[in-house]
Amino acid sequence: KQEKPEPAFKVFGTSPLKTSVEEQKHRIVTLMEYQLKKQVPKTQSKQCLFELPALVFEGIPTPIQEMTQAQLRAFIPHMLKYSTGRGKPGWGKDEMKPVWWPLDVPWQNIRSDVRNDIQKKTVSWSDCLRKIVLSCYIHHNRT
């Protein structure tokens, strides 16, 4: 049986406080683990794990193929917040790129198209933005 590593923590305060906490260290850690276990949410079905925003603009459900480039550029950062749980996307940082991000779309700020001229002639920027939204929704089983 493998033992848990000894939790490391520092106590800041007066000498009597430090001594008291050190004496009760095992009890404190045990109580903390118990309280943390109580806070773990019950597992949900995969469908409910991610509440992605609905494709609705100005109160009107909008199919992705009918979304304008301006709507897509406004929607994608909002969608990223729901998908990643981060306030900011972290454009350009590979470690911040979601696993579902399309390989052929640069992980750069979507406000500008940084693809090369050949790529731009092959696929429109609006279609690339639609691909981003579709990849996210497929990844989260929201098709």
Short mmCIF file of C-alpha atoms in Angstrom, two decimals:
data_model
loop_
_atom_site.label_atom_id
_atom_site.label_comp_id
_atom_site.label_asym_id
_atom_site.label_seq_id
_atom_site.Cartn_x
_atom_site.Cartn_y
_atom_site.Cartn_z
CA LYS A 1 0.00 0.00 0.00
CA GLN A 2 1.38 3.37 -1.04
CA GLU A 3 1.23 6.12 1.57
CA LYS A 4 0.09 9.65 0.79
CA PRO A 5 2.89 12.21 0.78
CA GLU A 6 2.98 14.46 3.83
CA PRO A 7 1.09 17.66 2.94
CA ALA A 8 3.28 20.74 3.09
CA PHE A 9 1.94 23.97 4.48
CA LYS A 10 3.28 26.97 6.29
CA VAL A 11 1.81 28.59 9.35
CA PHE A 12 2.07 32.34 9.71
CA GLY A 13 1.48 33.96 13.06
CA THR A 14 2.72 33.99 16.62
CA SER A 15 4.77 31.20 18.12
CA PRO A 16 1.83 29.82 20.19
CA LEU A 17 -0.32 29.68 17.02
CA LYS A 18 2.41 27.89 15.06
CA THR A 19 2.90 25.37 17.88
CA SER A 20 -0.84 24.70 18.18
CA VAL A 21 -1.29 24.20 14.44
CA GLU A 22 1.75 21.91 14.21
CA GLU A 23 0.34 19.77 17.06
CA GLN A 24 -3.03 19.49 15.27
CA LYS A 25 -1.60 19.19 11.74
CA HIS A 26 -2.85 15.64 11.11
CA ARG A 27 -6.36 16.46 12.35
CA ILE A 28 -6.52 19.67 10.28
CA VAL A 29 -5.44 17.89 7.09
CA THR A 30 -7.94 15.06 7.68
CA LEU A 31 -10.79 17.52 8.23
CA MET A 32 -9.79 19.54 5.14
CA GLU A 33 -9.77 16.40 2.95
CA TYR A 34 -13.20 15.45 4.29
CA GLN A 35 -14.63 18.92 3.60
CA LEU A 36 -13.14 18.99 0.10
CA LYS A 37 -14.62 15.58 -0.74
CA LYS A 38 -18.05 16.89 0.24
CA GLN A 39 -17.66 19.71 -2.28
CA VAL A 40 -16.89 17.50 -5.28
CA PRO A 41 -19.91 17.72 -7.60
CA LYS A 42 -21.77 14.56 -8.42
CA THR A 43 -20.87 13.24 -11.84
CA GLN A 44 -23.23 14.29 -14.59
CA SER A 45 -23.94 12.87 -17.97
CA LYS A 46 -21.49 13.97 -20.64
CA GLN A 47 -24.25 16.03 -22.26
CA CYS A 48 -24.58 18.31 -19.21
CA LEU A 49 -20.91 18.90 -18.52
CA PHE A 50 -20.64 21.96 -20.75
CA GLU A 51 -23.40 24.50 -21.08
CA LEU A 52 -22.30 26.18 -24.28
CA PRO A 53 -24.13 29.32 -25.37
CA ALA A 54 -27.03 28.92 -27.78
CA LEU A 55 -26.64 30.18 -31.32
CA VAL A 56 -29.02 33.09 -30.77
CA PHE A 57 -28.54 36.68 -31.92
CA GLU A 58 -30.86 39.48 -30.88
CA GLY A 59 -33.27 36.84 -29.56
CA ILE A 60 -33.43 34.96 -32.88
CA PRO A 61 -32.06 31.39 -33.22
CA THR A 62 -29.50 31.60 -36.02
CA PRO A 63 -28.18 28.60 -37.97
CA ILE A 64 -24.39 28.66 -38.12
CA GLN A 65 -24.39 28.89 -41.93
CA GLU A 66 -26.40 32.13 -41.71
CA MET A 67 -24.16 33.78 -39.13
CA THR A 68 -22.27 36.81 -40.42
CA GLN A 69 -18.54 37.20 -39.93
CA ALA A 70 -19.20 39.94 -37.37
CA GLN A 71 -21.54 37.64 -35.43
CA LEU A 72 -18.99 34.82 -35.53
CA ARG A 73 -16.16 37.11 -34.36
CA ALA A 74 -18.31 38.27 -31.44
CA PHE A 75 -19.57 34.78 -30.60
CA ILE A 76 -16.32 32.76 -30.61
CA PRO A 77 -14.64 34.49 -27.61
CA HIS A 78 -17.92 34.09 -25.67
CA MET A 79 -18.05 30.39 -26.62
CA LEU A 80 -14.38 29.94 -25.62
CA LYS A 81 -15.17 31.22 -22.10
CA TYR A 82 -17.80 28.51 -21.69
CA SER A 83 -15.66 25.78 -23.23
CA THR A 84 -12.36 26.51 -21.48
CA GLY A 85 -13.55 28.21 -18.30
CA ARG A 86 -11.02 31.00 -18.85
CA GLY A 87 -11.81 34.71 -19.05
CA LYS A 88 -9.30 35.32 -21.83
CA PRO A 89 -8.52 32.98 -24.75
CA GLY A 90 -4.71 33.30 -24.64
CA TRP A 91 -4.37 33.77 -28.38
CA GLY A 92 -1.01 32.69 -29.80
CA LYS A 93 -0.02 30.58 -26.78
CA ASP A 94 -0.04 26.92 -27.80
CA GLU A 95 -0.63 25.73 -24.23
CA MET A 96 -3.89 27.74 -24.18
CA LYS A 97 -5.26 26.33 -27.45
CA PRO A 98 -8.27 24.04 -26.87
CA VAL A 99 -7.85 20.42 -28.01
CA TRP A 100 -10.83 20.80 -30.34
CA TRP A 101 -9.42 23.84 -32.21
CA PRO A 102 -9.22 23.01 -35.96
CA LEU A 103 -5.66 22.21 -37.04
CA ASP A 104 -5.91 24.29 -40.21
CA VAL A 105 -7.04 27.46 -38.40
CA PRO A 106 -4.28 29.50 -36.70
CA TRP A 107 -4.61 29.93 -32.92
CA GLN A 108 -4.50 33.71 -33.25
CA ASN A 109 -6.96 36.49 -32.48
CA ILE A 110 -9.93 35.82 -34.75
CA ARG A 111 -10.47 39.54 -35.43
CA SER A 112 -7.89 39.29 -38.22
CA ASP A 113 -7.12 36.56 -40.75
CA VAL A 114 -3.40 35.72 -40.48
CA ARG A 115 -3.45 32.81 -42.95
CA ASN A 116 -1.31 32.93 -46.09
CA ASP A 117 -2.74 34.11 -49.44
CA ILE A 118 -3.24 30.57 -50.79
CA GLN A 119 -5.24 29.55 -47.73
CA LYS A 120 -7.29 32.75 -47.97
CA LYS A 121 -8.18 32.02 -51.61
CA THR A 122 -9.12 28.42 -50.80
CA VAL A 123 -11.41 28.93 -47.78
CA SER A 124 -13.14 32.13 -46.69
CA TRP A 125 -12.45 33.51 -43.22
CA SER A 126 -16.15 33.24 -42.39
CA ASP A 127 -16.06 29.51 -43.18
CA CYS A 128 -12.98 29.11 -40.98
CA LEU A 129 -14.84 30.83 -38.12
CA ARG A 130 -17.85 28.54 -38.68
CA LYS A 131 -15.48 25.56 -38.54
CA ILE A 132 -14.23 26.75 -35.12
CA VAL A 133 -17.78 26.89 -33.74
CA LEU A 134 -18.67 23.49 -35.21
CA SER A 135 -15.50 21.88 -33.80
CA CYS A 136 -16.29 23.17 -30.33
CA TYR A 137 -19.91 22.05 -30.38
CA ILE A 138 -19.03 18.61 -31.79
CA HIS A 139 -16.31 18.17 -29.16
CA HIS A 140 -18.85 18.94 -26.40
CA ASN A 141 -21.53 16.69 -27.96
CA ARG A 142 -23.75 19.64 -28.79
CA THR A 143 -24.52 18.90 -32.42
#
